[in-house]
Coordinates of C-alpha atoms in Angstrom, one line a residue:
M1350 CA -5.1 183.6 192.1
K1351 CA -3.8 185.4 189.9
L1352 CA -3.9 183.0 187.0
I1353 CA -1.0 185.2 184.3
S1354 CA 2.4 184.9 184.6
K1355 CA 4.7 188.6 184.2
A1356 CA 6.6 187.1 182.5
L1357 CA 4.4 188.6 179.7
V1358 CA 5.9 191.8 180.0
V1359 CA 6.0 193.4 176.7
S1360 CA 9.1 196.1 175.4
A1361 CA 7.4 199.6 174.6
L1362 CA 8.8 198.8 170.9
I1363 CA 7.8 196.1 170.2
G1364 CA 3.9 196.2 171.2
L1365 CA 1.0 193.1 171.7
F1366 CA 1.2 189.8 171.6
C1367 CA -0.9 188.4 168.7
F1368 CA -2.5 185.4 169.5
C1369 CA -4.3 184.5 165.2
L1370 CA -6.3 182.1 164.6
P1371 CA -3.8 178.0 164.2
A1372 CA -4.6 176.1 161.0
I1373 CA -7.7 174.1 161.8
S1374 CA -10.2 171.7 160.6
N1375 CA -13.6 172.2 160.7
A1376 CA -15.9 172.3 163.4
Q1377 CA -16.5 169.4 166.0
L1378 CA -17.8 170.2 169.0
A1379 CA -20.1 173.0 171.1
T1380 CA -19.3 173.8 174.1
K1381 CA -21.4 175.9 176.1
I1382 CA -20.4 177.3 179.2
S1383 CA -21.8 179.0 182.8
V1384 CA -19.3 181.8 184.3
N1385 CA -21.4 181.8 188.1
Q1386 CA -18.9 184.3 190.0
N1387 CA -20.2 184.5 193.9
T1388 CA -17.5 185.7 196.5
D1389 CA -14.4 183.6 196.7
T1390 CA -15.4 181.1 193.9
I1391 CA -16.0 181.0 190.2
L1392 CA -18.7 178.0 189.6
I1393 CA -17.7 176.8 185.9
Q1394 CA -20.9 173.9 183.9
A1395 CA -20.3 172.8 180.3
Q1396 CA -22.2 171.3 178.3
I1397 CA -19.9 169.8 175.7
T1398 CA -21.8 168.1 172.4
G1399 CA -20.3 166.9 169.4
L1400 CA -18.3 163.9 170.9
S1401 CA -17.6 160.5 169.4
K1402 CA -16.2 157.5 172.0
D1403 CA -12.8 158.6 169.5
Q1404 CA -12.8 161.8 170.3
V1405 CA -9.9 163.4 170.5
S1406 CA -9.3 164.0 175.0
L1407 CA -10.3 167.2 176.8
N1408 CA -8.2 169.1 179.0
L1409 CA -8.9 170.6 182.5
F1410 CA -6.2 172.7 185.0
K1411 CA -5.3 170.7 188.1
Q1412 CA -7.2 174.5 189.8
A1413 CA -10.3 173.6 188.3
E1414 CA -12.4 171.8 192.1
I1415 CA -14.5 169.5 189.8
I1416 CA -18.1 168.7 191.4
D1417 CA -20.2 166.6 188.8
F1418 CA -19.5 165.5 185.3
S1419 CA -21.7 162.4 183.6
G1420 CA -20.9 161.3 179.4
L1421 CA -16.6 162.1 180.4
Q1422 CA -13.9 159.4 181.9
V1423 CA -11.8 162.3 184.9
M1424 CA -9.0 161.5 185.1
P1425 CA -6.2 162.8 186.3
N1426 CA -3.5 164.4 184.8
G1427 CA -0.2 165.4 186.9
D1428 CA 0.4 168.9 187.0
A1429 CA -1.2 169.7 183.4
G1430 CA -4.7 169.1 185.9
F1431 CA -7.0 166.7 183.9
L1432 CA -7.5 164.6 181.3
L1433 CA -11.0 165.0 180.4
K1434 CA -12.4 162.1 178.1
S1435 CA -15.7 161.0 176.3
T1436 CA -17.7 157.7 177.6
G1437 CA -19.1 156.7 174.3
G1438 CA -22.4 159.3 173.9
N1439 CA -22.1 162.7 171.6
T1440 CA -22.8 164.7 174.9
A1441 CA -21.1 165.2 177.9
Q1442 CA -21.0 167.5 181.3
I1443 CA -19.1 168.7 183.7
K1444 CA -19.4 171.2 187.4
Y1445 CA -16.6 172.1 188.7
A1446 CA -15.5 175.7 191.2
L1447 CA -12.1 177.5 191.0
K1448 CA -10.8 179.6 194.3
I1449 CA -10.4 183.1 193.8
D1450 CA -8.3 186.0 195.9
Q1451 CA -12.0 188.5 194.8
S1452 CA -9.6 192.0 195.4
Q1453 CA -7.5 191.0 192.3
I1454 CA -8.4 190.1 189.3
Q1455 CA -8.6 187.0 187.5
Y1456 CA -7.3 186.4 183.6
L1457 CA -8.0 183.4 182.5
T1458 CA -7.1 182.5 178.9
E1459 CA -7.5 180.1 176.6
D1460 CA -3.9 178.5 177.3
Q1461 CA -4.1 177.8 180.9
N1462 CA -7.1 174.5 179.7
W1463 CA -9.7 176.7 182.3
Y1464 CA -12.4 175.1 180.4
P1465 CA -12.4 171.7 178.3
R1466 CA -10.1 172.4 175.9
S1467 CA -9.5 170.1 173.1
H1468 CA -5.3 171.1 172.0
A1469 CA -5.7 168.1 168.3
D1470 CA -6.5 170.8 165.0
I1471 CA -10.0 171.4 165.9
I1472 CA -12.4 174.1 166.2
Q1473 CA -14.5 173.9 169.5
T1474 CA -17.2 176.6 168.8
F1475 CA -18.0 178.5 172.2
S1476 CA -21.6 180.6 173.8
I1477 CA -20.9 181.0 177.3
D1478 CA -23.4 183.1 179.6
V1479 CA -21.6 185.0 182.5
K1480 CA -23.2 185.8 185.6
T1481 CA -20.9 188.2 188.7
E1482 CA -21.4 190.1 192.1
K1483 CA -22.9 193.5 191.7
G1484 CA -20.5 195.8 190.5
T1485 CA -17.6 193.1 189.2
E1486 CA -17.5 192.5 185.2
A1487 CA -17.1 189.5 183.3
I1488 CA -15.4 190.1 179.3
H1489 CA -14.1 187.5 177.2
S1490 CA -13.4 186.7 174.0
A1491 CA -16.8 184.4 172.9
T1492 CA -17.5 184.1 169.5
G1493 CA -20.3 182.1 168.6
Q1494 CA -18.3 181.4 165.6
N1495 CA -15.4 178.6 164.9
E1496 CA -12.7 179.4 167.4
S1497 CA -9.0 177.8 168.3
G1498 CA -10.5 179.1 172.2
I1499 CA -11.6 181.1 175.0
S1500 CA -10.7 183.6 177.2
I1501 CA -12.2 185.4 180.0
V1502 CA -11.9 188.1 182.5
I1503 CA -13.2 189.0 185.9
G1504 CA -13.3 191.7 188.1
K1505 CA -14.1 195.3 189.5
F1506 CA -13.4 198.5 186.4
I1507 CA -15.3 201.1 185.6
K1508 CA -16.6 200.5 182.2
Y1509 CA -17.1 203.7 179.3
V1510 CA -17.8 202.4 176.2
S1511 CA -19.0 204.8 172.9
P1512 CA -21.4 206.1 171.5
S1513 CA -22.1 203.6 168.3
K1514 CA -21.5 201.1 171.7
K1515 CA -18.3 199.2 169.6
I1516 CA -15.6 200.8 172.4
A1517 CA -15.9 199.4 175.3
I1518 CA -12.4 200.5 177.7
Y1519 CA -12.8 198.9 181.3
L1520 CA -10.4 200.7 183.8
Q1521 CA -9.8 199.4 187.3
N1522 CA -10.4 203.4 188.0
E1523 CA -11.7 206.5 186.8
D1524 CA -9.8 208.2 184.6
L1525 CA -12.0 210.3 182.1
A1526 CA -10.1 212.1 180.4
L1527 CA -8.3 208.5 179.3
A1528 CA -11.4 207.0 178.4
N1529 CA -12.4 209.1 176.6
T1530 CA -9.3 209.9 174.2
L1531 CA -9.4 206.0 173.2
I1532 CA -13.3 206.4 172.6
Q1533 CA -12.0 208.9 170.0
N1534 CA -9.5 207.0 169.0
L1535 CA -10.5 203.9 168.8
D1536 CA -14.0 204.7 167.4
L1537 CA -12.4 206.5 164.7
Y1538 CA -9.1 203.3 163.1
L1539 CA -12.3 200.7 162.9
S1540 CA -15.1 203.2 161.7
N1541 CA -12.0 204.1 158.8
D1542 CA -11.5 199.5 158.4
E1543 CA -15.1 198.9 158.0
Q1544 CA -14.9 201.6 155.7
K1545 CA -12.3 199.5 153.8
F1546 CA -13.0 195.6 154.6
G1547 CA -16.8 195.5 155.7
P1548 CA -18.1 195.6 159.0
Y1549 CA -16.7 195.0 162.5
P1550 CA -17.2 191.2 162.6
Y1551 CA -18.1 191.4 166.2
D1552 CA -20.5 192.6 168.7
Q1553 CA -18.0 195.2 170.0
F1554 CA -14.0 195.8 170.4
S1555 CA -13.0 195.9 174.5
V1556 CA -9.8 197.3 175.6
V1557 CA -9.4 196.0 179.2
E1558 CA -6.7 197.7 182.0
S1559 CA -4.6 194.8 182.9
S1560 CA -2.8 195.0 186.5
D1561 CA 0.3 193.2 185.4
E1562 CA 2.7 195.7 182.8
I1563 CA 1.0 192.5 180.1
G1564 CA 0.1 193.1 176.4
Y1565 CA -2.5 190.0 175.2
A1566 CA -4.9 190.6 172.2
F1567 CA -8.0 188.3 171.4
P1568 CA -11.1 188.2 169.8
R1569 CA -13.4 191.4 170.8
M1570 CA -10.9 192.1 173.4
T1571 CA -7.1 193.0 174.5
W1572 CA -5.5 193.1 177.7
I1573 CA -3.0 195.9 178.8
G1574 CA -1.1 196.8 181.4
S1575 CA -2.1 200.5 183.6
Q1576 CA 1.5 201.6 182.1
L1577 CA 1.0 200.7 179.2
L1578 CA -2.1 201.6 178.0
R1579 CA -0.3 205.4 179.0
F1580 CA 2.0 205.5 176.6
P1581 CA 0.8 208.0 173.1
F1582 CA 2.6 204.8 171.6
I1583 CA 0.5 202.1 172.2
L1584 CA -2.8 204.7 170.8
R1585 CA -0.6 204.9 167.8
T1586 CA 0.3 201.6 166.7
S1587 CA -0.3 198.2 169.3
L1588 CA -4.2 199.4 169.7
P1589 CA -4.8 200.3 165.3
H1590 CA -2.7 197.1 164.7
E1591 CA -4.9 194.9 167.5
L1592 CA -8.1 196.0 166.2
L1593 CA -7.0 195.4 163.0
H1594 CA -6.0 191.5 163.9
S1595 CA -9.9 191.5 164.7
W1596 CA -10.7 191.3 160.6
W1597 CA -7.0 189.5 159.3
G1598 CA -6.5 186.2 161.5
N1599 CA -10.0 185.7 164.4
S1600 CA -12.1 186.5 160.9
V1601 CA -10.1 185.4 158.3
F1602 CA -8.5 182.6 159.4
V1603 CA -4.6 182.0 158.0
D1604 CA -4.7 179.1 156.4
Y1605 CA -0.1 178.6 158.6
K1606 CA 0.7 175.2 155.8
T1607 CA 1.0 178.2 153.1
G1608 CA 3.1 180.6 155.4
N1609 CA 1.1 183.5 157.6
W1610 CA -0.3 186.9 155.9
C1611 CA -1.8 188.3 158.6
E1612 CA 1.7 189.5 160.2
G1613 CA 2.2 191.9 156.7
L1614 CA -1.2 192.9 156.0
T1615 CA -2.1 194.2 159.7
V1616 CA 1.6 195.7 159.7
F1617 CA 0.5 197.7 156.5
G1618 CA -3.2 198.7 156.3
A1619 CA -2.5 200.5 161.0
D1620 CA 0.6 200.6 162.0
Y1621 CA 1.5 201.8 158.4
A1622 CA -0.9 203.5 157.0
L1623 CA -1.7 205.0 160.2
L1624 CA 1.8 207.3 159.3
N1625 CA 2.1 210.5 157.2
D1626 CA 4.5 210.1 153.7
S1627 CA 7.5 211.4 155.2
E1628 CA 7.2 208.6 157.9
K1629 CA 6.0 206.4 155.6
A1630 CA 9.5 206.2 153.9
T1631 CA 11.1 206.4 156.8
Y1632 CA 9.0 203.2 158.3
R1633 CA 9.8 201.3 154.5
Q1634 CA 13.7 202.3 155.6
K1635 CA 14.0 200.9 158.6
A1636 CA 11.8 197.7 157.7
L1637 CA 14.7 197.3 155.1
L1638 CA 17.5 197.8 157.4
E1639 CA 16.0 195.1 160.1
Y1640 CA 15.7 192.7 156.7
V1641 CA 19.4 192.9 155.7
D1642 CA 21.2 193.1 159.3
Y1643 CA 19.0 190.6 160.9
V1644 CA 18.2 187.1 157.9
K1645 CA 21.3 185.8 156.7
T1646 CA 20.8 183.8 153.3
A1647 CA 21.6 180.0 154.7
T1648 CA 18.3 180.3 156.4
E1649 CA 16.0 182.6 155.1
I1650 CA 13.2 181.4 154.3
S1651 CA 10.2 182.6 152.1
L1652 CA 6.4 184.0 153.1
S1653 CA 4.7 181.0 152.4
E1654 CA 7.4 179.5 155.3
F1655 CA 7.2 181.8 157.2
V1656 CA 3.5 181.1 160.5
S1657 CA 5.7 182.6 163.6
R1658 CA 8.1 185.2 164.6
G1659 CA 8.0 184.6 168.1
E1660 CA 11.5 185.9 169.7
D1661 CA 13.6 185.3 166.1
K1662 CA 14.2 189.1 164.5
S1663 CA 15.1 187.5 161.7
L1664 CA 11.9 185.9 160.9
Q1665 CA 10.1 189.7 162.3
A1666 CA 12.1 190.8 158.8
I1667 CA 10.7 187.9 156.6
G1668 CA 7.1 187.4 158.6
Y1669 CA 6.2 191.4 159.0
N1670 CA 8.7 193.3 157.2
K1671 CA 9.0 191.1 154.1
S1672 CA 5.4 191.0 153.9
L1673 CA 4.5 194.2 154.4
M1674 CA 6.9 195.6 151.8
M1675 CA 5.2 193.1 149.9
F1676 CA 1.4 195.1 149.8
V1677 CA 3.1 198.2 149.0
M1678 CA 4.7 196.7 146.5
L1679 CA 1.6 195.2 146.0
E1680 CA -0.7 199.3 145.6
Q1681 CA 2.1 200.2 143.4
L1682 CA 1.2 196.8 140.6
V1683 CA -2.5 197.3 140.6
G1684 CA -3.4 200.6 142.9
A1685 CA -4.8 201.5 145.5
D1686 CA -8.0 201.5 145.5
T1687 CA -8.1 197.7 143.7
L1688 CA -6.2 196.3 146.2
N1689 CA -8.4 197.7 148.8
K1690 CA -11.9 196.6 146.9
A1691 CA -9.6 193.4 146.8
L1692 CA -8.8 192.5 150.5
A1693 CA -12.9 194.4 151.5
I1694 CA -14.3 190.8 149.3
F1695 CA -11.5 188.8 150.9
S1696 CA -12.4 189.7 154.3
Q1697 CA -16.3 188.9 153.9
K1698 CA -15.6 185.9 151.4
Y1699 CA -13.1 184.5 153.7
K1700 CA -14.8 185.3 156.5
F1701 CA -14.2 182.6 159.5
V1702 CA -12.9 180.3 157.4
E1703 CA -9.3 180.0 156.7
A1704 CA -7.0 181.9 153.6
S1705 CA -4.2 181.8 152.3
Y1706 CA -1.9 184.8 149.8
A1707 CA -3.2 182.3 147.1
N1708 CA -6.8 183.7 148.0
I1709 CA -6.0 187.7 147.7
F1710 CA -4.3 187.1 144.0
E1711 CA -7.1 185.2 143.1
I1712 CA -9.3 188.2 144.0
L1713 CA -6.5 190.4 143.2
S1714 CA -6.2 188.5 138.8
S1715 CA -10.7 189.1 138.5
L1716 CA -10.1 192.7 139.7
K1717 CA -7.6 193.2 136.8
P1718 CA -7.8 190.5 134.6
E1719 CA -4.9 192.2 131.6
K1720 CA -2.7 192.5 134.8
E1721 CA -3.0 188.4 135.7
S1722 CA 0.1 187.5 133.9
A1723 CA 2.0 190.2 135.7
L1724 CA 0.9 189.1 139.2
H1725 CA 1.5 185.5 139.0
N1726 CA 4.8 186.9 138.5
F1727 CA 4.6 188.8 141.3
F1728 CA 3.5 185.9 143.7
T1729 CA 6.2 183.7 142.8
T1730 CA 8.7 186.5 143.1
W1731 CA 7.9 187.1 146.5
I1732 CA 5.9 185.2 148.0
L1733 CA 7.0 181.8 146.7
E1734 CA 10.0 183.3 146.8
K1735 CA 13.6 183.4 148.6
G1736 CA 15.5 187.1 148.6
A1737 CA 15.0 190.7 148.0
I1738 CA 16.4 192.4 145.3
T1739 CA 19.9 193.7 144.5
F1740 CA 21.3 196.8 142.2
D1741 CA 24.6 194.7 141.8
S1742 CA 24.0 195.3 137.9
L1743 CA 23.1 198.4 137.1
K1744 CA 24.8 200.9 134.5
A1745 CA 23.3 204.1 133.4
E1746 CA 24.5 205.6 130.2
A1747 CA 23.1 209.3 129.3
T1748 CA 23.9 210.2 125.2
E1749 CA 23.4 214.0 124.3
V1750 CA 20.9 214.6 122.2
S1751 CA 19.5 217.6 120.2
Q1752 CA 17.3 218.8 123.2
G1753 CA 19.2 218.0 125.5
F1754 CA 19.8 214.0 127.3
E1755 CA 18.7 210.7 127.3
I1756 CA 19.6 208.0 129.8
V1757 CA 19.5 204.6 129.5
F1758 CA 19.2 202.6 133.1
S1759 CA 20.3 198.4 132.3
L1760 CA 20.0 195.9 134.3
N1761 CA 20.4 192.1 134.3
N1762 CA 17.9 189.5 133.6
D1763 CA 17.4 188.5 137.5
E1764 CA 17.0 191.8 139.0
L1765 CA 14.0 192.3 135.7
K1766 CA 12.2 189.8 136.4
K1767 CA 12.1 191.0 140.3
L1768 CA 10.9 194.2 139.8
G1769 CA 8.7 192.9 137.3
E1770 CA 5.6 195.6 136.0
L1771 CA 6.7 197.9 139.2
P1772 CA 7.9 201.4 139.0
V1773 CA 11.1 202.6 139.6
D1774 CA 12.0 206.4 141.4
F1775 CA 15.2 207.2 140.4
S1776 CA 16.5 211.1 141.7
I1777 CA 18.3 213.1 138.8
Y1778 CA 21.5 215.0 140.5
F1779 CA 22.0 217.8 138.2
T1780 CA 26.1 219.9 137.3
D1781 CA 23.6 222.9 138.5
G1782 CA 22.2 221.1 141.5
M1783 CA 18.6 220.9 140.9
R1784 CA 16.9 217.7 141.3
Q1785 CA 14.7 216.1 139.5
L1786 CA 12.0 213.3 140.1
A1787 CA 11.3 209.8 137.5
T1788 CA 9.0 207.6 137.8
L1789 CA 9.3 204.3 135.4
S1790 CA 7.6 200.9 134.6
A1791 CA 10.7 198.2 134.5
G1792 CA 8.4 196.4 132.3
L1793 CA 9.3 198.5 129.8
P1794 CA 12.1 199.6 129.3
L1795 CA 14.2 202.5 131.4
K1796 CA 14.6 205.6 129.7
M1797 CA 14.4 208.8 129.4
R1798 CA 15.4 212.2 129.0
V1799 CA 16.8 215.7 129.9
D1800 CA 17.5 218.7 129.1
K1801 CA 20.6 219.0 130.5
K1802 CA 23.6 217.4 131.4
P1803 CA 22.9 215.1 134.8
Q1804 CA 25.7 214.4 137.0
Q1805 CA 24.1 212.3 139.6
F1806 CA 21.5 209.7 140.7
T1807 CA 20.3 207.7 142.8
I1808 CA 17.6 204.9 142.6
D1809 CA 14.8 203.8 144.9
P1810 CA 15.8 207.1 147.1
Q1811 CA 12.2 206.0 148.6
H1812 CA 12.9 203.1 149.5
K1813 CA 9.3 201.5 147.5
L1814 CA 10.7 198.7 146.4
F1815 CA 11.7 195.2 148.8
R1816 CA 16.1 194.7 147.9
K1817 CA 19.2 194.7 150.0
L1818 CA 20.6 198.2 150.5
S1819 CA 24.4 198.2 149.7
D1820 CA 26.3 199.3 152.5
D1821 CA 26.8 202.4 150.5
E1822 CA 23.6 203.7 151.9
R1823 CA 22.4 201.9 154.7
P1824 CA 21.7 204.6 157.6
L1825 CA 24.5 204.1 160.8
T1826 CA 22.0 202.1 162.7
F1827 CA 22.6 200.3 166.0
S1828 CA 21.0 196.7 165.0
K1829 CA 23.3 196.5 163.7
F1830 CA 25.2 195.6 166.1
F1831 CA 22.7 192.9 167.8
A1832 CA 23.3 190.9 164.7
A1833 CA 27.5 191.1 165.0
T1834 CA 28.8 188.3 166.2
Q1835 CA 32.4 189.5 167.9
V1836 CA 32.9 192.5 169.4
Q1837 CA 36.2 194.8 171.2
I1838 CA 36.3 196.9 174.4
Q1839 CA 38.2 199.7 175.3
A1840 CA 36.6 200.5 178.8
S1841 CA 37.0 200.6 182.4
G1842 CA 37.5 197.1 183.9
K1843 CA 34.2 197.2 185.7
T1844 CA 32.8 198.2 182.4
L1845 CA 34.2 195.8 180.4
E1846 CA 33.6 193.1 183.3
T1847 CA 30.0 193.9 183.1
L1848 CA 30.0 193.8 178.3
A1849 CA 31.6 191.1 179.3
A1850 CA 29.0 189.2 181.3
V1851 CA 25.9 190.1 179.8
F1852 CA 27.3 190.6 175.7
P1853 CA 26.8 187.2 175.0
S1854 CA 23.4 186.3 175.6
V1855 CA 22.5 188.7 172.7
G1856 CA 24.2 186.6 171.2
F1857 CA 28.3 187.3 170.8
E1858 CA 30.6 184.9 170.5
S1859 CA 33.2 186.8 171.4
V1860 CA 34.1 189.5 173.3
L1861 CA 37.6 191.3 173.8
A1862 CA 39.1 193.9 175.6
C1863 CA 41.3 196.0 173.1
S1864 CA 43.6 198.8 172.5
Q1865 CA 41.3 201.8 169.8
N1866 CA 42.6 199.8 166.8
L1867 CA 40.1 200.3 163.7
N1868 CA 39.8 197.3 161.6
S1869 CA 40.4 195.3 164.1
S1870 CA 36.6 193.9 164.5
E1871 CA 33.6 193.5 162.9
I1872 CA 32.8 196.9 166.1
L1873 CA 34.9 199.0 168.2
M1874 CA 33.4 200.5 171.2
I1875 CA 35.4 203.2 173.5
E1876 CA 33.6 204.2 176.8
N1877 CA 34.6 208.0 177.5
Y1878 CA 35.8 208.7 174.4
P1879 CA 38.7 212.1 174.6
G1880 CA 39.9 211.4 171.2
G1881 CA 42.7 211.4 168.8
I1882 CA 41.8 209.1 167.3
P1883 CA 41.8 211.0 163.2
E1884 CA 39.1 209.0 161.1
I1885 CA 36.5 208.9 164.5
D1886 CA 36.8 212.7 164.6
E1887 CA 36.7 213.5 161.0
S1888 CA 33.1 211.5 161.8
L1889 CA 32.1 213.1 164.9
A1890 CA 32.9 216.9 162.5
K1891 CA 30.7 216.0 160.2
R1892 CA 27.7 215.8 162.4
S1893 CA 28.3 218.6 164.5
V1894 CA 28.6 216.5 167.7
E1895 CA 31.8 217.6 170.2
L1896 CA 32.2 215.2 173.0
H1897 CA 33.1 217.1 176.4
P1898 CA 33.8 214.9 179.3
D1899 CA 30.6 217.3 181.0
F1900 CA 28.6 217.9 178.3
L1901 CA 27.1 216.7 174.3
L1902 CA 27.0 219.2 171.0
I1903 CA 24.3 217.8 168.7
D1904 CA 23.4 220.0 165.9
N1905 CA 24.0 222.2 168.5
Q1906 CA 21.2 222.1 170.9
K1907 CA 24.0 221.1 174.4
I1908 CA 23.3 219.0 177.2
S1909 CA 24.4 218.5 180.0
L1910 CA 25.5 214.3 181.3
A1911 CA 25.9 215.0 184.7
E1912 CA 22.5 213.0 184.9
N1913 CA 22.1 210.9 181.0
G1914 CA 24.7 208.8 179.2
Y1915 CA 25.3 208.3 175.8
F1916 CA 25.4 205.8 172.8
I1917 CA 27.3 207.5 169.2
F1918 CA 27.7 204.7 166.7
L1919 CA 29.4 205.3 163.4
K1920 CA 30.9 204.0 160.7
V1921 CA 34.9 205.1 160.4
K1922 CA 35.7 203.5 156.8
S1923 CA 34.3 200.4 157.7
Q1924 CA 34.9 199.9 160.7
M1925 CA 31.8 199.9 163.2
V1926 CA 32.2 201.7 166.3
I1927 CA 30.0 202.4 169.1
L1928 CA 30.8 205.8 171.3
F1929 CA 29.7 205.6 174.5
Q1930 CA 29.6 207.3 177.5
T1931 CA 26.8 205.4 181.7
N1932 CA 25.3 207.1 183.8
I1933 CA 26.3 206.2 187.4
S1934 CA 22.6 206.1 189.2
L1935 CA 21.6 202.9 186.2
S1936 CA 23.9 200.1 186.4
M1937 CA 25.4 198.7 182.4
N1938 CA 22.8 195.6 182.6
R1939 CA 20.4 198.2 182.7
W1940 CA 21.8 200.7 180.4
F1941 CA 22.2 197.9 178.0
E1942 CA 19.1 196.8 178.2
R1943 CA 17.1 200.5 178.1
W1944 CA 19.8 200.5 174.2
S1945 CA 18.2 197.8 173.0
H1946 CA 15.1 199.7 172.7
Y1947 CA 17.2 201.5 170.4
G1948 CA 17.7 199.5 167.0
A1949 CA 17.0 202.0 164.7
Q1950 CA 18.5 204.7 166.6
G1951 CA 22.2 205.9 165.0
F1952 CA 22.4 207.9 168.3
V1953 CA 20.6 208.1 171.1
V1954 CA 20.8 210.4 175.1
L1955 CA 20.0 209.4 177.5
T1956 CA 18.8 210.3 180.9
P1957 CA 17.5 207.0 183.9
K1958 CA 13.6 207.1 182.2
A1959 CA 14.0 208.0 179.2
A1960 CA 15.7 209.7 175.9
V1961 CA 15.9 213.4 175.9
K1962 CA 17.8 213.1 171.7
Q1963 CA 17.3 210.3 169.6
G1964 CA 18.4 210.5 165.2
V1965 CA 19.2 208.5 162.5
W1966 CA 22.4 209.5 160.5
D1967 CA 21.7 208.8 156.8
N1968 CA 24.0 208.0 154.3
P1969 CA 22.6 207.7 150.9
Y1970 CA 24.4 206.0 148.5
I1971 CA 24.7 208.0 145.7
Q1972 CA 26.6 207.6 142.1
D1973 CA 27.8 209.6 140.4
F1974 CA 28.3 210.0 136.0
E1975 CA 32.0 209.0 134.3
I1976 CA 32.0 210.9 130.6
Q1977 CA 33.6 209.1 128.2
K1978 CA 33.5 209.3 124.8
E1979 CA 30.4 211.2 123.4
S1980 CA 28.2 209.9 126.2
L1981 CA 27.9 209.7 130.0
I1982 CA 28.5 206.5 132.1
I1983 CA 28.4 205.2 135.7
R1984 CA 28.2 201.9 136.1

């Protein structure tokens, strides 16, 4: 019996499904569960205490074969299974059986009601005792603390345990090399997390290999498909992310009424923290790019309103990307040591209770009383209010003085309010080709002196501020394509027919056949581009790209097109242009499915199984100084 849907397949880019506890009241029910697996049957006994006559109803799934019960009314409830109600006493018991296929691993998630479960705004505490046949393992998420529910997996596994006993790996077949790799890395991640945030909240973190290509994360454990478990990115991103959720979301609960802080904080403390400085800069740029592409002013919400992302890219860009950038800026405002100290206090003070963004800021204010006003402004701007910084009004004036030039940057009041006391980075370019980096505090006059004549500058070159990238500086990536509503295509009839069928499902309102006309729609797609449009040819040459019938040249690398295909995104004037050639061994539907995983890329060359080359063409927004009388002015 499979009790989990194969539809829950995890994309190689979005990691595991996170299950942070929902907003709930104080614990009222205590449930003691005994699980006894015997050949093709699982016997379950549940004892529930804390009931009252008007206690909320409990649910039990329909696969249960009820054997005995007391203190309960048991009523059939259609496809929902059974409805259980107290007969008035404080305690109730129920015993039931589940028929299973012993040859398959059993996955029982909390939302399947495999135990008597309340769906009201209520917490249950659980204690669980499991007995299995020899050679069979049972791994569950029960912690003995306040919980919204528990999940369990029962099956034949080979178990590997770390020397610290805090990491357990359950594999379906012997694979010592994989187990050692997972243990070594997870032990290191856990040790680092404990140093920052205090002791691991549970006795052990388990990674369980799944028969299906799924990704599920719970307190104490995560289930993940066999292939996914062996992808390198899982070890670098998804697993440390889910491990950190043991602190953020699964032991410190989220007060969803005031905004879900745990996703952004987990990305900040895991996915982002494990990168080097160069990778962090790229990650920040990608976060800003997705915000610009997916978030529309009319539907934007604040961080205090974010609950979960679902499948909505705009919500992800807010609840994950903006929240990440908020913590990046907060670290700049108070310092890394202070922020880490505050988070360590936060993790212990609010262990197994609900907490909010405000609680983090209260702790920071107590540690940095001199920053209380700045923190209040920061909280209001980035948690309660919508939007991002824009530098539309930015201008800079450079005046020649006795020992060089004095540069003064000016912003409007709204931009200055959003910046508060945050540091602002500038790159100054000089007429001799040299560059100077400078960091100024937004709480002071934005001025500096240089010893030679400046020519150009950029603001926030490393993308450390949460701001809207201008059209002139945004890198050329496919994510812009997925945010568009209209596309025109120059392609063969078969390709056009396939794309016209596929694209409406991802939000396009209009898919039109067309000639090679620039500026006629949001996006122009051209299949097997033969050359001949000067603006496109010039853009390709600028990026060292040559298209030939049988091969592709990118950065002097020759790539055969016999078994490969490509998608290249260009920005020609104000027109988005996508040049593409597909591999005949894959359907266009499959190509599009593959391509949709590369939203952060500007070009990608795909084989039927992998990307052989991918990358981004940067488009830095460098502004020029203009000479006016004795000063250099830029507007």
